[in-house]
Short mmCIF file of C-alpha atoms (C1' of nucleotides) in Angstrom, two decimals:
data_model
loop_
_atom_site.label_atom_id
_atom_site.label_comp_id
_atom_site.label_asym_id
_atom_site.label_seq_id
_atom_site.Cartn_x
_atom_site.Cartn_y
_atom_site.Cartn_z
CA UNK A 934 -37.44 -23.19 -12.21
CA UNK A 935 -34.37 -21.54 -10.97
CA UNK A 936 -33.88 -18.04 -11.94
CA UNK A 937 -31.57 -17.37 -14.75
CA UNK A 938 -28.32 -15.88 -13.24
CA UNK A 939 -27.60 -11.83 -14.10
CA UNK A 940 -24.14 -12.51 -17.03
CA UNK A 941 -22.31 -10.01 -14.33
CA UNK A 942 -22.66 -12.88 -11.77
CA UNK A 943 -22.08 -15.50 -14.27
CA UNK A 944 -18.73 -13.71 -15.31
CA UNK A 945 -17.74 -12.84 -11.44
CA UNK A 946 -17.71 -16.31 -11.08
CA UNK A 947 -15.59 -17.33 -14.54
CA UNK A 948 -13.37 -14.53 -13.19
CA UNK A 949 -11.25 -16.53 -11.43
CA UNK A 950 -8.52 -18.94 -12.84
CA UNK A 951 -9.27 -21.83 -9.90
CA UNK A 952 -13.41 -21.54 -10.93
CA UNK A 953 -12.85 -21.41 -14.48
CA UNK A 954 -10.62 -24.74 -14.47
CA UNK A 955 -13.15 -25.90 -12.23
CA UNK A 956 -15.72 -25.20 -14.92
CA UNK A 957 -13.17 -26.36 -17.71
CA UNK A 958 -12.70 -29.73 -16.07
CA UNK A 959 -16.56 -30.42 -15.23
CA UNK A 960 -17.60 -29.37 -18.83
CA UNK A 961 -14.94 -31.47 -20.62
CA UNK A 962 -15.12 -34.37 -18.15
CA UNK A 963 -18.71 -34.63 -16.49
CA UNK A 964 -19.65 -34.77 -12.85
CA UNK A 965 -16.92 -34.95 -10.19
CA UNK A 966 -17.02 -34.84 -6.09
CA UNK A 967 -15.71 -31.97 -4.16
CA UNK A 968 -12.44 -33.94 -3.32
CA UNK A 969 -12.39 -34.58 -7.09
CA UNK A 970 -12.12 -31.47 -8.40
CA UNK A 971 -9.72 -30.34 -5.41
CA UNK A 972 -6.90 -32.42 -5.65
CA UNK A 973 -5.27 -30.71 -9.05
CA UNK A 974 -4.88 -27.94 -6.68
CA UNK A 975 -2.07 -26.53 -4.01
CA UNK A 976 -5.08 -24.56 -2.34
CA UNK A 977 -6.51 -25.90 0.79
CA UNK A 978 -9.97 -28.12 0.58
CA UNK A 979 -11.87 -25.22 2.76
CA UNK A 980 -11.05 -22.67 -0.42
CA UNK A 981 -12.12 -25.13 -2.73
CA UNK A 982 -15.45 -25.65 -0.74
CA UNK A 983 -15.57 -22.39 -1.28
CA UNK A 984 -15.40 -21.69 -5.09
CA UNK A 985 -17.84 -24.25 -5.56
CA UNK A 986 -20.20 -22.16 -3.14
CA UNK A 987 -19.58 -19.48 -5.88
CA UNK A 988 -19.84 -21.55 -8.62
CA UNK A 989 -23.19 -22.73 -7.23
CA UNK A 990 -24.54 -19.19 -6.40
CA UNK A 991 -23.96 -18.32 -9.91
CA UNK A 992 -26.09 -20.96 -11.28
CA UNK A 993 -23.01 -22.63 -12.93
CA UNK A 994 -22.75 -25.66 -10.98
CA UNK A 995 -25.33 -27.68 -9.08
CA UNK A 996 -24.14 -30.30 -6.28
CA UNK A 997 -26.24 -33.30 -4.97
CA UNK A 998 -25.25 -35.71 -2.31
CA UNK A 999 -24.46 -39.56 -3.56
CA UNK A 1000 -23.02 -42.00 -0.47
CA UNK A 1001 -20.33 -39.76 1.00
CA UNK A 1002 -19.65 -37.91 -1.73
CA UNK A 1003 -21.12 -34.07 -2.80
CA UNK A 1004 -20.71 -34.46 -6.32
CA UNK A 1005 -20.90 -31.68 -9.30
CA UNK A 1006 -22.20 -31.08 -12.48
CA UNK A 1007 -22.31 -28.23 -14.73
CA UNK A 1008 -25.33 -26.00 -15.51
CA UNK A 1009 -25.36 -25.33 -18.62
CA UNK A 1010 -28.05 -22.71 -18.38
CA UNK A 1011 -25.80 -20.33 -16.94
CA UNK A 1012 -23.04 -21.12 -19.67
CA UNK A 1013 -26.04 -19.94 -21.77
CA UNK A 1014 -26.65 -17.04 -20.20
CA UNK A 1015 -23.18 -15.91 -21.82
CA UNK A 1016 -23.83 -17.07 -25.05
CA UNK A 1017 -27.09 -15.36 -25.20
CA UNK A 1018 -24.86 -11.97 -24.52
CA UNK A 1019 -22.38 -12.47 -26.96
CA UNK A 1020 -25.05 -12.89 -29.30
CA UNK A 1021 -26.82 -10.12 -28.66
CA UNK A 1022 -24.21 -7.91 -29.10
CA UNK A 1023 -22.37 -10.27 -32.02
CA UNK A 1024 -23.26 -8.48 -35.00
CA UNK A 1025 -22.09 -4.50 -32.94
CA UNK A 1026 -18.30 -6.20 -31.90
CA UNK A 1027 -17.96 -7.87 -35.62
CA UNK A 1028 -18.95 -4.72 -36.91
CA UNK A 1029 -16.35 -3.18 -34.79
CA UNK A 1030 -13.21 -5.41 -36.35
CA UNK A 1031 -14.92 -3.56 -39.92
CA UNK A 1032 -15.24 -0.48 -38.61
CA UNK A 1033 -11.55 0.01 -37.13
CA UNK A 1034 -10.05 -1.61 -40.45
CA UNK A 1035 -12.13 1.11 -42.25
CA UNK A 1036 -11.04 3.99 -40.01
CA UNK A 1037 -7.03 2.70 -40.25
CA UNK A 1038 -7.53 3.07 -44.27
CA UNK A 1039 -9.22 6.31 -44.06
CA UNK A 1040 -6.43 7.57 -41.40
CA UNK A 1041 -4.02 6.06 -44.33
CA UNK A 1042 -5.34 8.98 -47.15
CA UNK A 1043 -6.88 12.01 -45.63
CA UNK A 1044 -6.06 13.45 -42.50
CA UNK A 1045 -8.53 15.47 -42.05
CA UNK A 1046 -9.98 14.20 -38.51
CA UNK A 1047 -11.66 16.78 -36.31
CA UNK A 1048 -11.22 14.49 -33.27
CA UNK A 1049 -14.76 15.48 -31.72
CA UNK A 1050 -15.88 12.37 -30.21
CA UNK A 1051 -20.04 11.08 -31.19
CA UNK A 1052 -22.82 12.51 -30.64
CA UNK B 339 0.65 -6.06 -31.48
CA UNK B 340 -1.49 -5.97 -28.24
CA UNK B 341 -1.29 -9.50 -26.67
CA UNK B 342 -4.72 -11.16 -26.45
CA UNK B 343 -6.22 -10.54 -22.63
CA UNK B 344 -6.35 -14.00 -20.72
CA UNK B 345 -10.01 -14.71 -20.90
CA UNK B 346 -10.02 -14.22 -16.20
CA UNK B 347 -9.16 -10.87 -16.95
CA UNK B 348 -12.23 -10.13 -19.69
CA UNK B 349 -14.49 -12.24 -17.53
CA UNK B 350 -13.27 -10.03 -14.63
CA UNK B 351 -13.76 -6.95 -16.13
CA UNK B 352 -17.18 -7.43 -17.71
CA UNK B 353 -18.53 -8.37 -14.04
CA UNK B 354 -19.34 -5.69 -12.62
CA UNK B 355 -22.50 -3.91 -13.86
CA UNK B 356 -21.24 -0.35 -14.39
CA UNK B 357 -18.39 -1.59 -16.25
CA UNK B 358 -20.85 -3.90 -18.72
CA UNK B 359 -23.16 -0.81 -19.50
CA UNK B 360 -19.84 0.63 -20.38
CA UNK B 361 -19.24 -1.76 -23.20
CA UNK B 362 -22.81 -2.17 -23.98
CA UNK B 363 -23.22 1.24 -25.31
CA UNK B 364 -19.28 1.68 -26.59
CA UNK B 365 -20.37 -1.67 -28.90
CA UNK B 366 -23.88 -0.14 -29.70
CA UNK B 367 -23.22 3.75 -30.34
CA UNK B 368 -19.61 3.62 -31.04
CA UNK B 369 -16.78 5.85 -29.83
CA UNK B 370 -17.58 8.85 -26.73
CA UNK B 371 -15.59 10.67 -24.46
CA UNK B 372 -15.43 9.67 -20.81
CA UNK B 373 -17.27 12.71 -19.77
CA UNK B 374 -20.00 10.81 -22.31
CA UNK B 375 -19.64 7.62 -20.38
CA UNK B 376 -20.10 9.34 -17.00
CA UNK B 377 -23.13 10.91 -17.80
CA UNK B 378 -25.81 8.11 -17.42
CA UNK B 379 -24.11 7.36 -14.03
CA UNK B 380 -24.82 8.23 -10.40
CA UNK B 381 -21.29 7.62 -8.97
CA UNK B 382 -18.74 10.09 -9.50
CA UNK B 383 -16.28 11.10 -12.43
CA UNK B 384 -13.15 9.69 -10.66
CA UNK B 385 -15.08 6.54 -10.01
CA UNK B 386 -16.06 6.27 -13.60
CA UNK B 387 -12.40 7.12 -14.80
CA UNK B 388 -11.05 4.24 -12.82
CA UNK B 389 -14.01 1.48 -14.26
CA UNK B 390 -12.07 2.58 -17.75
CA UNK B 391 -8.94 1.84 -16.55
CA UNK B 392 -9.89 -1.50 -15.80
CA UNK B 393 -11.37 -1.89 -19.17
CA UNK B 394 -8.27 -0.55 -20.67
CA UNK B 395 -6.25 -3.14 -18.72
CA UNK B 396 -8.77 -6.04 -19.56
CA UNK B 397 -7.86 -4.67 -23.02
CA UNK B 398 -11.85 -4.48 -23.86
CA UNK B 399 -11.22 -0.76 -24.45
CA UNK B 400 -8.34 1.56 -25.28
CA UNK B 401 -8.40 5.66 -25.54
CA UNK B 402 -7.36 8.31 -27.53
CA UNK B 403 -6.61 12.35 -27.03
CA UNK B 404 -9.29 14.13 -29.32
CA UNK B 405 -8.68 18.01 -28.02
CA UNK B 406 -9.61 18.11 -24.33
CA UNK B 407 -11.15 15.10 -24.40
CA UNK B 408 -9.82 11.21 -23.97
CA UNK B 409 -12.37 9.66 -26.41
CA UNK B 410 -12.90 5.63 -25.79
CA UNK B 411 -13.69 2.90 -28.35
CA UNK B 412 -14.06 -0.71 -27.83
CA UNK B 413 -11.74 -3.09 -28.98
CA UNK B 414 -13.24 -6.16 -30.10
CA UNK B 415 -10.11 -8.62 -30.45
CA UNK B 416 -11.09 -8.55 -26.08
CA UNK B 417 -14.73 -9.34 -27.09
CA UNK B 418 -13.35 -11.71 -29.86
CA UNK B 419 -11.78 -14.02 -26.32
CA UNK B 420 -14.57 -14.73 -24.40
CA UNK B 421 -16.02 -16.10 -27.90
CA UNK B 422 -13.20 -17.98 -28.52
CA UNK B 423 -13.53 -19.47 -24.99
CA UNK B 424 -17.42 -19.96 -25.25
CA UNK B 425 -16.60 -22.12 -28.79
CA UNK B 426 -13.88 -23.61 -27.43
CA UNK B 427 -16.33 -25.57 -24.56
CA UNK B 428 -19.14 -25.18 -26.98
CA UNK B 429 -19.95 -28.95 -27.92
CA UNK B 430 -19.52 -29.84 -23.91
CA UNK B 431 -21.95 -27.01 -22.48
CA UNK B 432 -24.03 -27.65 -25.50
CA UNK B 433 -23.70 -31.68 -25.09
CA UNK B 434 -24.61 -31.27 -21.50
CA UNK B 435 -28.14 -30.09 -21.97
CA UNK B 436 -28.53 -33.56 -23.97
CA UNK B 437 -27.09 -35.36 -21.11
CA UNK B 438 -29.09 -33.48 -18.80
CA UNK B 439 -32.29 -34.50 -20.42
CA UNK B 440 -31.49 -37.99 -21.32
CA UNK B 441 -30.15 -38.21 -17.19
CA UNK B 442 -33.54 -37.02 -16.25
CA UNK B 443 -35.73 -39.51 -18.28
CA UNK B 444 -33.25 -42.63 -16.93
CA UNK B 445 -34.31 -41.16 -14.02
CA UNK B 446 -37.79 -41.74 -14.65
CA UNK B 447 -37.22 -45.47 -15.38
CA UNK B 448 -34.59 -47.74 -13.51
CA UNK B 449 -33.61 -46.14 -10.34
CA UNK B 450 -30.55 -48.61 -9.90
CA UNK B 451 -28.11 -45.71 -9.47
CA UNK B 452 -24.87 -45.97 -7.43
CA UNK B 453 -24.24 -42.51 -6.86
CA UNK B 454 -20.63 -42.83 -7.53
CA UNK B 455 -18.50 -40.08 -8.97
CA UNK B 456 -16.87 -40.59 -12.22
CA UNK B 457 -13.61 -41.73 -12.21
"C1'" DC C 103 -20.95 -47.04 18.51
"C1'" DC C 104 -16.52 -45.79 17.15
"C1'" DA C 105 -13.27 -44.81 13.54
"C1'" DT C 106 -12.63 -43.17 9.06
"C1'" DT C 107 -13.58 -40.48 5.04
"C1'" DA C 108 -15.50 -36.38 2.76
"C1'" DT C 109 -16.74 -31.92 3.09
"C1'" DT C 110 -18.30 -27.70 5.13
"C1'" DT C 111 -18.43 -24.01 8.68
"C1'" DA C 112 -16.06 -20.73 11.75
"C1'" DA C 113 -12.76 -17.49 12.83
"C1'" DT C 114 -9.25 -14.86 11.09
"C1'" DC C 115 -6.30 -12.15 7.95
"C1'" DA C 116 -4.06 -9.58 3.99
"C1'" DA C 117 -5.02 -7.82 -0.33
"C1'" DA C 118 -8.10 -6.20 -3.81
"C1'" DT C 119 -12.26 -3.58 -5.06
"C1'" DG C 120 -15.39 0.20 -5.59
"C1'" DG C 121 -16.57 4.25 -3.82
"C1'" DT C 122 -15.68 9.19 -1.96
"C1'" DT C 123 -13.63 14.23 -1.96
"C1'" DA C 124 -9.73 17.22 -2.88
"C1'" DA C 125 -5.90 18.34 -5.67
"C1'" DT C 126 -3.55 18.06 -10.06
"C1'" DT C 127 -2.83 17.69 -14.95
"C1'" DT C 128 -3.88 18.77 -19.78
"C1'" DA C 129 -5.95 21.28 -23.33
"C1'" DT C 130 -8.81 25.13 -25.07
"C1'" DT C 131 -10.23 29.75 -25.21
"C1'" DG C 132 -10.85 34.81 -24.05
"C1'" DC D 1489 -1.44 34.27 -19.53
"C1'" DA D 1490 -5.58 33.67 -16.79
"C1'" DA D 1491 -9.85 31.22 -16.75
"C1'" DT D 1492 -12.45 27.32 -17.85
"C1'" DA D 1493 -13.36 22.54 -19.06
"C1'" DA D 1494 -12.26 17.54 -19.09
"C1'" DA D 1495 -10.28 13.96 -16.95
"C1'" DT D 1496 -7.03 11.74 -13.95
"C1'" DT D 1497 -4.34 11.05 -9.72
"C1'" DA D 1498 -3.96 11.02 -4.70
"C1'" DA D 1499 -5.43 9.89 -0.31
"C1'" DC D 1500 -8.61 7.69 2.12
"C1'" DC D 1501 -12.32 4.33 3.68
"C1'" DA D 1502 -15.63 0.32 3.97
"C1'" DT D 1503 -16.61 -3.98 2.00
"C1'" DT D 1504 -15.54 -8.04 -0.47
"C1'" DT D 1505 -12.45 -11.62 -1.81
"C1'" DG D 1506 -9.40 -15.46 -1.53
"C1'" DA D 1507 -6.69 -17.72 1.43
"C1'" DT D 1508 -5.47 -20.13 5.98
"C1'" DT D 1509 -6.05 -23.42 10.14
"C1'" DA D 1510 -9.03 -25.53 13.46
"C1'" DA D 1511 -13.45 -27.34 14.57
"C1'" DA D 1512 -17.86 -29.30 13.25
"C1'" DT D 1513 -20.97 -32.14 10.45
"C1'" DA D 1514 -22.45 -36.17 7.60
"C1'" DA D 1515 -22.20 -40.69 5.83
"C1'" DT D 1516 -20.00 -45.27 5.55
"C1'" DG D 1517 -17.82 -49.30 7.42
"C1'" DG D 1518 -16.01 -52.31 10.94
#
DNA sequence: CCATTATTTAATCAAATGGTTAATTTATTG
DNA sequence: CAATAAATTAACCATTTGATTAAATAATGG
């Protein structure tokens, strides 16, 4: 069972606009080879080969070798990993949309804000 | 009106593990002052002052002058882009589970597989 | 086996990142 | 206004990152 990836690694690696098309293209279109998911790209093959190595230590993508070919897939487990943030802190950054509507209203009345900041 | 943060630059931000406690307790305990944020922290002030910056530029958070001190809240339409971007891809990474399992029990049967990439 | 195709590894480099300490700014308070 | 408190900016440094080109490795095909 391969360790689920920390979310820091998981976004380090969606962090960058070559690895998330990467990831983009992969999860809309299925498995592709290395040479695949290169040519879209004005970036050499070596930096490629090299986001993928990212992509892979992050748990996002797995590779396996077929003929000549190092082909990728997505793992979705690490896609999860996100999700499983975002919905553990869902119901605080909601809340938050509430909260700062209620706080412009208030502003709108009273004025009487001491500016001391929680706790 | 703010522009939305591309969703590189949120991903980017939220990476590093300092940074992601940040949020975490901005979205869980509301508002403090950086001094607040610092506190929990080994690394220095200045070192802490420029993680906030970057979440300021990410647009996750954004800071107000409260007497002497620069008080930080979270702003959720930041939040609101990576779970745009996870729904977005949502049916794919979701689908691919399904795919995964369904690749795996072929597997189990037939083993008359090509190994050719798609497309 | 030798050539070709597909991809990675090695060596290198400039720029970005994350940290430090010292100095500066900004605001409050005696 | 001088002293203190809160935070940032400046200058600096080591490490990491993202890219390059050249060389090496792996698998297929003639």
């Amino acid at each position: 069972m391969a360790a689920a990836p920390a979310v820091t690694t998981v976004f380090g690696a969606l962090s960058d606009p070559t690895r998330l098309a990467i990831v983009e293209r992969l999860l809309t279109e299925g498995e592709h080879s290395a040479g695949e998911i290169a040519a879209p790209f004005a970036i050499s093959k070596p930096a490629i080969s090299k986001h993928l190595r990212v992509l892979e230590e992050a748990g996002l993508i797995e590779r396996r070798v077929a003929r000549q070919w190092r082909v990728c897939r997505i793992r979705p487990e690490a896609i999860q990993v996100v999700d499983d943030w975002m919905q553990q802190y869902r119901r605080f950054w909601e809340g938050s949309f509430d909260r700062l509507e209620k706080l412009l209203a208030a502003r709108e009345g009273e004025e009487s804000d001491n500016g001391r900041p929680d706790k």
